[in-house]
Amino acid sequence: MTATDSAVREQLISALRDHDEDIADKWVRLQTEQEGLGAGIGEDELRVEADGLIAALLAGLESGLPAGRIVSSHPELRGTITELSLRRARAGGTPTATSLAVLSLKEVLLSIFQRTTRDAEELFQAALLINRLVDTAGVLSFDTYVASREEIISRQSRQLLEMSTPVVRLWRHVLAVPLIGTLDTARTQVVMESLLQAIQTHEAQVAIVDITGVAAVDTSVAQHLMQTVAAVRLMGADCVISGIRPPIAQTIAQLGVDLSEILTRATLADALAEAVKITGQPALPTGDAVRR
């Protein structure tokens, strides 16, 4: 760091320390005046954000870290920016508006710094330092917002998968998973986890995987089914696949997929009857017996 860089850094530290309230006021006012930057957050909350960010920025500059690493390596500053971004995301702000709100601090800092010196070189070096700090902060706020939204979307997608693949207790010691739609790797994982947990919880002896609602079966789907069957057997339970319609049976045969070691039935009712037989329970009543 050159003598000029060091002097400019000390001047910026002094400006933040001596004019912190003024900087916070100007930054809050700038956000409220420009539509969208405030993300619907109240002025009092914006002021709390401003005070926190300015204090963290001051601590980062005083830490002695190189200017290019202050935002990424200073825990307090990085945490403050991350929390600001997450708060804006929860309030419904966009990632662009959030990063622009952070970047608008640049204008305020430059205007305040001009009060400390009229030297053109110092002003130029100050602009470089402020740009580096605030630009990095803006990028971090954008990345944090996007990462948080991706996490939310991923969590919601998993919840939808779990809801779309319920494990149903059909009979004592007999469970069933009715599959509808496509069966990919992610869904297979959810099916396995839910089914294996249910087998343990209900002490199930037989699990029925019903593929009546699966539109088509290819090599990948067949492989996923075999993985599920293998996992169920490792839990000490038997597995029956039901819903093998003629087109699906023909496709499986053409693909050369060997399901000879897996118990299959055409309908869920047939699979349930077989499952009850496997558990050694009394046979299910026929339709006539039920009506009587």
PDB file of C-alpha atoms in Angstrom:
ATOM      1  CA  MET A   1       0.000   0.000   0.000  1.00  0.00           C
ATOM      2  CA  THR A   2       1.451   3.377  -1.013  1.00  0.00           C
ATOM      3  CA  ALA A   3       1.631   6.383   1.312  1.00  0.00           C
ATOM      4  CA  THR A   4      -1.169   8.015  -0.684  1.00  0.00           C
ATOM      5  CA  ASP A   5      -3.363   4.888  -0.422  1.00  0.00           C
ATOM      6  CA  SER A   6      -2.734   4.707   3.310  1.00  0.00           C
ATOM      7  CA  ALA A   7      -3.535   8.386   3.783  1.00  0.00           C
ATOM      8  CA  VAL A   8      -6.738   8.101   1.755  1.00  0.00           C
ATOM      9  CA  ARG A   9      -7.791   5.056   3.758  1.00  0.00           C
ATOM     10  CA  GLU A  10      -7.225   6.942   7.017  1.00  0.00           C
ATOM     11  CA  GLN A  11      -9.217   9.887   5.682  1.00  0.00           C
ATOM     12  CA  LEU A  12     -12.099   7.586   4.730  1.00  0.00           C
ATOM     13  CA  ILE A  13     -11.974   6.034   8.201  1.00  0.00           C
ATOM     14  CA  SER A  14     -12.133   9.507   9.757  1.00  0.00           C
ATOM     15  CA  ALA A  15     -15.029  10.477   7.485  1.00  0.00           C
ATOM     16  CA  LEU A  16     -17.000   7.373   8.484  1.00  0.00           C
ATOM     17  CA  ARG A  17     -16.236   7.905  12.165  1.00  0.00           C
ATOM     18  CA  ASP A  18     -16.951  11.636  12.244  1.00  0.00           C
ATOM     19  CA  HIS A  19     -19.893  11.803   9.834  1.00  0.00           C
ATOM     20  CA  ASP A  20     -21.590   8.434  10.416  1.00  0.00           C
ATOM     21  CA  GLU A  21     -24.985   9.959  11.229  1.00  0.00           C
ATOM     22  CA  ASP A  22     -24.874  12.266   8.230  1.00  0.00           C
ATOM     23  CA  ILE A  23     -23.905   9.370   5.935  1.00  0.00           C
ATOM     24  CA  ALA A  24     -26.726   7.213   7.296  1.00  0.00           C
ATOM     25  CA  ASP A  25     -29.277  10.028   6.893  1.00  0.00           C
ATOM     26  CA  LYS A  26     -28.239  10.730   3.309  1.00  0.00           C
ATOM     27  CA  TRP A  27     -28.230   7.059   2.348  1.00  0.00           C
ATOM     28  CA  VAL A  28     -31.696   6.477   3.821  1.00  0.00           C
ATOM     29  CA  ARG A  29     -33.036   9.581   2.086  1.00  0.00           C
ATOM     30  CA  LEU A  30     -31.498   8.509  -1.221  1.00  0.00           C
ATOM     31  CA  GLN A  31     -33.208   5.106  -0.991  1.00  0.00           C
ATOM     32  CA  THR A  32     -36.601   6.524  -0.086  1.00  0.00           C
ATOM     33  CA  GLU A  33     -36.447   9.075  -2.903  1.00  0.00           C
ATOM     34  CA  GLN A  34     -35.608   6.505  -5.583  1.00  0.00           C
ATOM     35  CA  GLU A  35     -38.500   4.148  -6.245  1.00  0.00           C
ATOM     36  CA  GLY A  36     -37.760   0.498  -5.599  1.00  0.00           C
ATOM     37  CA  LEU A  37     -34.486   0.893  -3.703  1.00  0.00           C
ATOM     38  CA  GLY A  38     -36.145   0.724  -0.294  1.00  0.00           C
ATOM     39  CA  ALA A  39     -37.873  -2.591  -1.128  1.00  0.00           C
ATOM     40  CA  GLY A  40     -40.926  -1.540   0.873  1.00  0.00           C
ATOM     41  CA  ILE A  41     -38.897  -1.324   4.104  1.00  0.00           C
ATOM     42  CA  GLY A  42     -39.828   1.409   6.568  1.00  0.00           C
ATOM     43  CA  GLU A  43     -37.575   4.403   7.095  1.00  0.00           C
ATOM     44  CA  ASP A  44     -36.744   3.387  10.671  1.00  0.00           C
ATOM     45  CA  GLU A  45     -35.600  -0.049   9.511  1.00  0.00           C
ATOM     46  CA  LEU A  46     -33.591   1.505   6.699  1.00  0.00           C
ATOM     47  CA  ARG A  47     -31.856   3.655   9.283  1.00  0.00           C
ATOM     48  CA  VAL A  48     -30.982   0.602  11.386  1.00  0.00           C
ATOM     49  CA  GLU A  49     -29.569  -1.053   8.247  1.00  0.00           C
ATOM     50  CA  ALA A  50     -27.556   2.061   7.416  1.00  0.00           C
ATOM     51  CA  ASP A  51     -26.099   2.375  10.917  1.00  0.00           C
ATOM     52  CA  GLY A  52     -25.143  -1.297  10.915  1.00  0.00           C
ATOM     53  CA  LEU A  53     -23.526  -1.247   7.483  1.00  0.00           C
ATOM     54  CA  ILE A  54     -21.558   1.948   8.145  1.00  0.00           C
ATOM     55  CA  ALA A  55     -20.266   0.582  11.466  1.00  0.00           C
ATOM     56  CA  ALA A  56     -19.278  -2.696   9.805  1.00  0.00           C
ATOM     57  CA  LEU A  57     -17.598  -0.858   6.916  1.00  0.00           C
ATOM     58  CA  LEU A  58     -15.608   1.216   9.405  1.00  0.00           C
ATOM     59  CA  ALA A  59     -14.553  -1.916  11.276  1.00  0.00           C
ATOM     60  CA  GLY A  60     -13.483  -3.511   8.015  1.00  0.00           C
ATOM     61  CA  LEU A  61     -11.329  -0.539   7.015  1.00  0.00           C
ATOM     62  CA  GLU A  62      -9.755  -0.402  10.480  1.00  0.00           C
ATOM     63  CA  SER A  63      -8.919  -4.116  10.353  1.00  0.00           C
ATOM     64  CA  GLY A  64      -5.937  -3.533   8.070  1.00  0.00           C
ATOM     65  CA  LEU A  65      -7.124  -6.054   5.483  1.00  0.00           C
ATOM     66  CA  PRO A  66      -6.250  -5.256   1.857  1.00  0.00           C
ATOM     67  CA  ALA A  67      -9.003  -3.212   0.225  1.00  0.00           C
ATOM     68  CA  GLY A  68      -9.819  -6.006  -2.214  1.00  0.00           C
ATOM     69  CA  ARG A  69     -10.457  -8.480   0.627  1.00  0.00           C
ATOM     70  CA  ILE A  70     -12.270  -6.356   3.192  1.00  0.00           C
ATOM     71  CA  VAL A  71     -15.800  -7.280   2.108  1.00  0.00           C
ATOM     72  CA  SER A  72     -15.068 -10.967   1.516  1.00  0.00           C
ATOM     73  CA  SER A  73     -12.817 -11.577   4.534  1.00  0.00           C
ATOM     74  CA  HIS A  74     -14.104  -9.335   7.326  1.00  0.00           C
ATOM     75  CA  PRO A  75     -16.722 -11.409   9.225  1.00  0.00           C
ATOM     76  CA  GLU A  76     -18.745  -8.477  10.591  1.00  0.00           C
ATOM     77  CA  LEU A  77     -18.944  -6.637   7.265  1.00  0.00           C
ATOM     78  CA  ARG A  78     -19.720  -9.765   5.248  1.00  0.00           C
ATOM     79  CA  GLY A  79     -22.360 -10.828   7.771  1.00  0.00           C
ATOM     80  CA  THR A  80     -23.992  -7.390   7.753  1.00  0.00           C
ATOM     81  CA  ILE A  81     -24.256  -7.311   3.963  1.00  0.00           C
ATOM     82  CA  THR A  82     -25.568 -10.887   3.863  1.00  0.00           C
ATOM     83  CA  GLU A  83     -28.251 -10.157   6.460  1.00  0.00           C
ATOM     84  CA  LEU A  84     -29.247  -6.971   4.636  1.00  0.00           C
ATOM     85  CA  SER A  85     -29.718  -8.910   1.422  1.00  0.00           C
ATOM     86  CA  LEU A  86     -31.732 -11.675   3.113  1.00  0.00           C
ATOM     87  CA  ARG A  87     -33.929  -9.079   4.822  1.00  0.00           C
ATOM     88  CA  ARG A  88     -34.619  -7.373   1.504  1.00  0.00           C
ATOM     89  CA  ALA A  89     -35.443 -10.739  -0.081  1.00  0.00           C
ATOM     90  CA  ARG A  90     -37.968 -11.506   2.666  1.00  0.00           C
ATOM     91  CA  ALA A  91     -39.495  -8.053   2.190  1.00  0.00           C
ATOM     92  CA  GLY A  92     -40.086  -8.802  -1.504  1.00  0.00           C
ATOM     93  CA  GLY A  93     -37.277  -6.734  -2.999  1.00  0.00           C
ATOM     94  CA  THR A  94     -35.576  -7.851  -6.193  1.00  0.00           C
ATOM     95  CA  PRO A  95     -31.862  -8.753  -6.358  1.00  0.00           C
ATOM     96  CA  THR A  96     -31.280  -5.830  -8.712  1.00  0.00           C
ATOM     97  CA  ALA A  97     -32.960  -3.336  -6.379  1.00  0.00           C
ATOM     98  CA  THR A  98     -31.027  -4.729  -3.415  1.00  0.00           C
ATOM     99  CA  SER A  99     -27.647  -4.412  -5.107  1.00  0.00           C
ATOM    100  CA  LEU A 100     -28.513  -0.929  -6.426  1.00  0.00           C
ATOM    101  CA  ALA A 101     -29.457   0.150  -2.905  1.00  0.00           C
ATOM    102  CA  VAL A 102     -26.029  -0.941  -1.670  1.00  0.00           C
ATOM    103  CA  LEU A 103     -24.295   0.683  -4.639  1.00  0.00           C
ATOM    104  CA  SER A 104     -26.073   3.979  -3.941  1.00  0.00           C
ATOM    105  CA  LEU A 105     -23.963   4.250  -0.781  1.00  0.00           C
ATOM    106  CA  LYS A 106     -21.068   5.051  -3.106  1.00  0.00           C
ATOM    107  CA  GLU A 107     -22.567   8.418  -4.036  1.00  0.00           C
ATOM    108  CA  VAL A 108     -23.042   9.355  -0.387  1.00  0.00           C
ATOM    109  CA  LEU A 109     -19.509   8.382   0.644  1.00  0.00           C
ATOM    110  CA  LEU A 110     -17.941  10.333  -2.212  1.00  0.00           C
ATOM    111  CA  SER A 111     -19.944  13.452  -1.373  1.00  0.00           C
ATOM    112  CA  ILE A 112     -18.895  13.241   2.282  1.00  0.00           C
ATOM    113  CA  PHE A 113     -15.238  12.605   1.412  1.00  0.00           C
ATOM    114  CA  GLN A 114     -15.150  15.757  -0.695  1.00  0.00           C
ATOM    115  CA  ARG A 115     -15.562  17.707   2.535  1.00  0.00           C
ATOM    116  CA  THR A 116     -12.213  16.424   3.817  1.00  0.00           C
ATOM    117  CA  THR A 117      -9.990  17.369   0.871  1.00  0.00           C
ATOM    118  CA  ARG A 118      -9.883  19.262  -2.391  1.00  0.00           C
ATOM    119  CA  ASP A 119      -6.763  17.505  -3.634  1.00  0.00           C
ATOM    120  CA  ALA A 120      -7.552  15.929  -7.025  1.00  0.00           C
ATOM    121  CA  GLU A 121      -5.223  12.955  -6.539  1.00  0.00           C
ATOM    122  CA  GLU A 122      -6.649  12.170  -3.117  1.00  0.00           C
ATOM    123  CA  LEU A 123     -10.193  12.418  -4.454  1.00  0.00           C
ATOM    124  CA  PHE A 124      -9.279  10.080  -7.305  1.00  0.00           C
ATOM    125  CA  GLN A 125      -7.698   7.535  -4.946  1.00  0.00           C
ATOM    126  CA  ALA A 126     -10.693   7.820  -2.604  1.00  0.00           C
ATOM    127  CA  ALA A 127     -13.061   7.166  -5.514  1.00  0.00           C
ATOM    128  CA  LEU A 128     -11.073   4.038  -6.427  1.00  0.00           C
ATOM    129  CA  LEU A 129     -11.172   2.755  -2.834  1.00  0.00           C
ATOM    130  CA  ILE A 130     -14.888   3.495  -2.371  1.00  0.00           C
ATOM    131  CA  ASN A 131     -15.735   1.939  -5.733  1.00  0.00           C
ATOM    132  CA  ARG A 132     -13.807  -1.207  -4.882  1.00  0.00           C
ATOM    133  CA  LEU A 133     -15.470  -1.569  -1.482  1.00  0.00           C
ATOM    134  CA  VAL A 134     -19.041  -0.742  -2.464  1.00  0.00           C
ATOM    135  CA  ASP A 135     -18.962  -2.595  -5.792  1.00  0.00           C
ATOM    136  CA  THR A 136     -17.814  -5.756  -4.003  1.00  0.00           C
ATOM    137  CA  ALA A 137     -20.545  -5.245  -1.411  1.00  0.00           C
ATOM    138  CA  GLY A 138     -23.134  -4.860  -4.174  1.00  0.00           C
ATOM    139  CA  VAL A 139     -22.032  -8.081  -5.853  1.00  0.00           C
ATOM    140  CA  LEU A 140     -22.131  -9.924  -2.516  1.00  0.00           C
ATOM    141  CA  SER A 141     -25.662  -8.686  -1.820  1.00  0.00           C
ATOM    142  CA  PHE A 142     -26.797  -9.842  -5.277  1.00  0.00           C
ATOM    143  CA  ASP A 143     -25.157 -13.267  -4.920  1.00  0.00           C
ATOM    144  CA  THR A 144     -26.612 -13.728  -1.436  1.00  0.00           C
ATOM    145  CA  TYR A 145     -30.113 -12.909  -2.661  1.00  0.00           C
ATOM    146  CA  VAL A 146     -29.873 -15.328  -5.595  1.00  0.00           C
ATOM    147  CA  ALA A 147     -28.423 -18.096  -3.405  1.00  0.00           C
ATOM    148  CA  SER A 148     -31.188 -17.663  -0.830  1.00  0.00           C
ATOM    149  CA  ARG A 149     -33.893 -17.789  -3.509  1.00  0.00           C
ATOM    150  CA  GLU A 150     -32.335 -20.924  -5.014  1.00  0.00           C
ATOM    151  CA  GLU A 151     -32.346 -22.532  -1.578  1.00  0.00           C
ATOM    152  CA  ILE A 152     -36.009 -21.646  -1.079  1.00  0.00           C
ATOM    153  CA  ILE A 153     -36.918 -22.977  -4.535  1.00  0.00           C
ATOM    154  CA  SER A 154     -34.959 -26.178  -3.896  1.00  0.00           C
ATOM    155  CA  ARG A 155     -36.686 -26.670  -0.542  1.00  0.00           C
ATOM    156  CA  GLN A 156     -40.116 -26.028  -2.055  1.00  0.00           C
ATOM    157  CA  SER A 157     -39.382 -28.431  -4.917  1.00  0.00           C
ATOM    158  CA  ARG A 158     -38.446 -31.129  -2.435  1.00  0.00           C
ATOM    159  CA  GLN A 159     -41.613 -30.481  -0.444  1.00  0.00           C
ATOM    160  CA  LEU A 160     -43.659 -30.797  -3.630  1.00  0.00           C
ATOM    161  CA  LEU A 161     -41.888 -34.069  -4.429  1.00  0.00           C
ATOM    162  CA  GLU A 162     -42.670 -35.390  -0.962  1.00  0.00           C
ATOM    163  CA  MET A 163     -46.313 -34.357  -1.314  1.00  0.00           C
ATOM    164  CA  SER A 164     -46.544 -35.972  -4.752  1.00  0.00           C
ATOM    165  CA  THR A 165     -45.155 -39.301  -3.481  1.00  0.00           C
ATOM    166  CA  PRO A 166     -47.054 -40.082  -0.270  1.00  0.00           C
ATOM    167  CA  VAL A 167     -46.488 -43.367   1.533  1.00  0.00           C
ATOM    168  CA  VAL A 168     -49.871 -44.933   2.341  1.00  0.00           C
ATOM    169  CA  ARG A 169     -50.523 -47.625   4.955  1.00  0.00           C
ATOM    170  CA  LEU A 170     -52.903 -49.998   3.141  1.00  0.00           C
ATOM    171  CA  TRP A 171     -52.975 -52.869   5.617  1.00  0.00           C
ATOM    172  CA  ARG A 172     -51.234 -54.039   8.722  1.00  0.00           C
ATOM    173  CA  HIS A 173     -47.522 -54.312   7.822  1.00  0.00           C
ATOM    174  CA  VAL A 174     -48.315 -53.263   4.214  1.00  0.00           C
ATOM    175  CA  LEU A 175     -47.361 -49.890   2.709  1.00  0.00           C
ATOM    176  CA  ALA A 176     -47.869 -48.457  -0.767  1.00  0.00           C
ATOM    177  CA  VAL A 177     -46.345 -45.625  -2.794  1.00  0.00           C
ATOM    178  CA  PRO A 178     -48.533 -44.528  -5.737  1.00  0.00           C
ATOM    179  CA  LEU A 179     -46.313 -42.901  -8.346  1.00  0.00           C
ATOM    180  CA  ILE A 180     -47.742 -40.407 -10.811  1.00  0.00           C
ATOM    181  CA  GLY A 181     -45.877 -38.668 -13.637  1.00  0.00           C
ATOM    182  CA  THR A 182     -42.162 -39.123 -14.239  1.00  0.00           C
ATOM    183  CA  LEU A 183     -39.619 -40.886 -12.054  1.00  0.00           C
ATOM    184  CA  ASP A 184     -36.214 -39.219 -12.132  1.00  0.00           C
ATOM    185  CA  THR A 185     -33.177 -39.430  -9.870  1.00  0.00           C
ATOM    186  CA  ALA A 186     -34.317 -36.678  -7.477  1.00  0.00           C
ATOM    187  CA  ARG A 187     -37.775 -38.155  -7.079  1.00  0.00           C
ATOM    188  CA  THR A 188     -36.377 -41.661  -6.639  1.00  0.00           C
ATOM    189  CA  GLN A 189     -34.272 -40.384  -3.762  1.00  0.00           C
ATOM    190  CA  VAL A 190     -37.319 -38.833  -2.089  1.00  0.00           C
ATOM    191  CA  VAL A 191     -39.344 -42.017  -2.634  1.00  0.00           C
ATOM    192  CA  MET A 192     -36.572 -44.121  -1.106  1.00  0.00           C
ATOM    193  CA  GLU A 193     -36.141 -41.891   1.945  1.00  0.00           C
ATOM    194  CA  SER A 194     -39.889 -41.624   2.627  1.00  0.00           C
ATOM    195  CA  LEU A 195     -40.540 -45.313   2.031  1.00  0.00           C
ATOM    196  CA  LEU A 196     -37.608 -46.588   4.098  1.00  0.00           C
ATOM    197  CA  GLN A 197     -38.536 -44.298   6.979  1.00  0.00           C
ATOM    198  CA  ALA A 198     -42.163 -45.487   6.808  1.00  0.00           C
ATOM    199  CA  ILE A 199     -41.058 -49.138   6.749  1.00  0.00           C
ATOM    200  CA  GLN A 200     -39.134 -48.568   9.967  1.00  0.00           C
ATOM    201  CA  THR A 201     -41.937 -46.559  11.600  1.00  0.00           C
ATOM    202  CA  HIS A 202     -44.750 -48.992  10.753  1.00  0.00           C
ATOM    203  CA  GLU A 203     -42.647 -52.169  10.944  1.00  0.00           C
ATOM    204  CA  ALA A 204     -43.835 -52.953   7.430  1.00  0.00           C
ATOM    205  CA  GLN A 205     -43.135 -56.296   5.859  1.00  0.00           C
ATOM    206  CA  VAL A 206     -44.248 -55.462   2.317  1.00  0.00           C
ATOM    207  CA  ALA A 207     -44.006 -52.273   0.266  1.00  0.00           C
ATOM    208  CA  ILE A 208     -46.048 -51.837  -2.897  1.00  0.00           C
ATOM    209  CA  VAL A 209     -44.725 -49.449  -5.558  1.00  0.00           C
ATOM    210  CA  ASP A 210     -47.664 -48.666  -7.818  1.00  0.00           C
ATOM    211  CA  ILE A 211     -46.727 -47.265 -11.243  1.00  0.00           C
ATOM    212  CA  THR A 212     -50.242 -47.093 -12.666  1.00  0.00           C
ATOM    213  CA  GLY A 213     -49.874 -43.313 -12.984  1.00  0.00           C
ATOM    214  CA  VAL A 214     -46.438 -43.427 -14.631  1.00  0.00           C
ATOM    215  CA  ALA A 215     -46.986 -42.499 -18.268  1.00  0.00           C
ATOM    216  CA  ALA A 216     -43.952 -44.253 -19.719  1.00  0.00           C
ATOM    217  CA  VAL A 217     -41.148 -46.521 -18.590  1.00  0.00           C
ATOM    218  CA  ASP A 218     -37.669 -46.327 -20.090  1.00  0.00           C
ATOM    219  CA  THR A 219     -34.319 -47.752 -19.047  1.00  0.00           C
ATOM    220  CA  SER A 220     -33.776 -44.951 -16.530  1.00  0.00           C
ATOM    221  CA  VAL A 221     -37.175 -45.423 -14.888  1.00  0.00           C
ATOM    222  CA  ALA A 222     -36.675 -49.202 -14.727  1.00  0.00           C
ATOM    223  CA  GLN A 223     -33.273 -48.673 -13.116  1.00  0.00           C
ATOM    224  CA  HIS A 224     -34.785 -46.346 -10.519  1.00  0.00           C
ATOM    225  CA  LEU A 225     -37.463 -48.932  -9.719  1.00  0.00           C
ATOM    226  CA  MET A 226     -34.833 -51.625  -9.241  1.00  0.00           C
ATOM    227  CA  GLN A 227     -32.852 -49.345  -6.917  1.00  0.00           C
ATOM    228  CA  THR A 228     -35.975 -48.741  -4.843  1.00  0.00           C
ATOM    229  CA  VAL A 229     -36.685 -52.469  -4.638  1.00  0.00           C
ATOM    230  CA  ALA A 230     -33.088 -53.142  -3.564  1.00  0.00           C
ATOM    231  CA  ALA A 231     -33.305 -50.502  -0.829  1.00  0.00           C
ATOM    232  CA  VAL A 232     -36.586 -51.937   0.472  1.00  0.00           C
ATOM    233  CA  ARG A 233     -35.080 -55.443   0.612  1.00  0.00           C
ATOM    234  CA  LEU A 234     -32.101 -54.129   2.559  1.00  0.00           C
ATOM    235  CA  MET A 235     -34.624 -53.000   5.193  1.00  0.00           C
ATOM    236  CA  GLY A 236     -35.826 -56.604   5.453  1.00  0.00           C
ATOM    237  CA  ALA A 237     -39.128 -56.053   3.626  1.00  0.00           C
ATOM    238  CA  ASP A 238     -40.512 -57.485   0.404  1.00  0.00           C
ATOM    239  CA  CYS A 239     -41.422 -55.258  -2.523  1.00  0.00           C
ATOM    240  CA  VAL A 240     -44.206 -55.626  -5.067  1.00  0.00           C
ATOM    241  CA  ILE A 241     -44.537 -53.471  -8.192  1.00  0.00           C
ATOM    242  CA  SER A 242     -48.094 -52.984  -9.384  1.00  0.00           C
ATOM    243  CA  GLY A 243     -49.651 -51.219 -12.352  1.00  0.00           C
ATOM    244  CA  ILE A 244     -47.750 -53.146 -15.030  1.00  0.00           C
ATOM    245  CA  ARG A 245     -50.014 -52.425 -17.994  1.00  0.00           C
ATOM    246  CA  PRO A 246     -49.541 -54.232 -21.349  1.00  0.00           C
ATOM    247  CA  PRO A 247     -47.719 -51.291 -23.056  1.00  0.00           C
ATOM    248  CA  ILE A 248     -45.351 -50.964 -20.103  1.00  0.00           C
ATOM    249  CA  ALA A 249     -44.731 -54.719 -20.004  1.00  0.00           C
ATOM    250  CA  GLN A 250     -43.945 -54.649 -23.716  1.00  0.00           C
ATOM    251  CA  THR A 251     -41.580 -51.687 -23.317  1.00  0.00           C
ATOM    252  CA  ILE A 252     -39.713 -53.338 -20.444  1.00  0.00           C
ATOM    253  CA  ALA A 253     -39.337 -56.517 -22.478  1.00  0.00           C
ATOM    254  CA  GLN A 254     -38.038 -54.584 -25.497  1.00  0.00           C
ATOM    255  CA  LEU A 255     -35.546 -52.720 -23.329  1.00  0.00           C
ATOM    256  CA  GLY A 256     -34.196 -56.036 -22.056  1.00  0.00           C
ATOM    257  CA  VAL A 257     -34.653 -54.990 -18.425  1.00  0.00           C
ATOM    258  CA  ASP A 258     -34.691 -58.048 -16.176  1.00  0.00           C
ATOM    259  CA  LEU A 259     -37.453 -57.788 -13.586  1.00  0.00           C
ATOM    260  CA  SER A 260     -37.728 -61.561 -13.146  1.00  0.00           C
ATOM    261  CA  GLU A 261     -36.577 -61.386  -9.525  1.00  0.00           C
ATOM    262  CA  ILE A 262     -39.108 -58.674  -8.672  1.00  0.00           C
ATOM    263  CA  LEU A 263     -42.704 -59.552  -7.798  1.00  0.00           C
ATOM    264  CA  THR A 264     -45.072 -57.676 -10.139  1.00  0.00           C
ATOM    265  CA  ARG A 265     -48.841 -57.475 -10.394  1.00  0.00           C
ATOM    266  CA  ALA A 266     -51.179 -55.853 -12.914  1.00  0.00           C
ATOM    267  CA  THR A 267     -53.249 -53.862 -10.417  1.00  0.00           C
ATOM    268  CA  LEU A 268     -52.891 -52.386  -6.957  1.00  0.00           C
ATOM    269  CA  ALA A 269     -55.683 -54.671  -5.705  1.00  0.00           C
ATOM    270  CA  ASP A 270     -53.788 -57.737  -6.889  1.00  0.00           C
ATOM    271  CA  ALA A 271     -50.610 -56.416  -5.280  1.00  0.00           C
ATOM    272  CA  LEU A 272     -52.410 -55.822  -1.970  1.00  0.00           C
ATOM    273  CA  ALA A 273     -53.837 -59.340  -1.995  1.00  0.00           C
ATOM    274  CA  GLU A 274     -50.335 -60.723  -2.627  1.00  0.00           C
ATOM    275  CA  ALA A 275     -48.862 -58.534   0.096  1.00  0.00           C
ATOM    276  CA  VAL A 276     -51.404 -59.724   2.661  1.00  0.00           C
ATOM    277  CA  LYS A 277     -50.581 -63.311   1.678  1.00  0.00           C
ATOM    278  CA  ILE A 278     -46.855 -62.623   2.164  1.00  0.00           C
ATOM    279  CA  THR A 279     -47.456 -61.255   5.666  1.00  0.00           C
ATOM    280  CA  GLY A 280     -49.355 -64.403   6.627  1.00  0.00           C
ATOM    281  CA  GLN A 281     -52.519 -62.516   7.523  1.00  0.00           C
ATOM    282  CA  PRO A 282     -56.059 -63.766   6.738  1.00  0.00           C
ATOM    283  CA  ALA A 283     -56.926 -63.367   3.075  1.00  0.00           C
ATOM    284  CA  LEU A 284     -58.686 -60.189   2.019  1.00  0.00           C
ATOM    285  CA  PRO A 285     -62.467 -60.495   1.644  1.00  0.00           C
ATOM    286  CA  THR A 286     -63.768 -60.717  -1.913  1.00  0.00           C
ATOM    287  CA  GLY A 287     -66.132 -58.169  -3.356  1.00  0.00           C
ATOM    288  CA  ASP A 288     -69.159 -60.402  -2.641  1.00  0.00           C
ATOM    289  CA  ALA A 289     -68.082 -60.927   0.958  1.00  0.00           C
ATOM    290  CA  VAL A 290     -67.725 -57.191   1.440  1.00  0.00           C
ATOM    291  CA  ARG A 291     -71.243 -56.568   0.102  1.00  0.00           C
ATOM    292  CA  ARG A 292     -72.678 -59.174   2.477  1.00  0.00           C
TER     293      ARG A 292
END
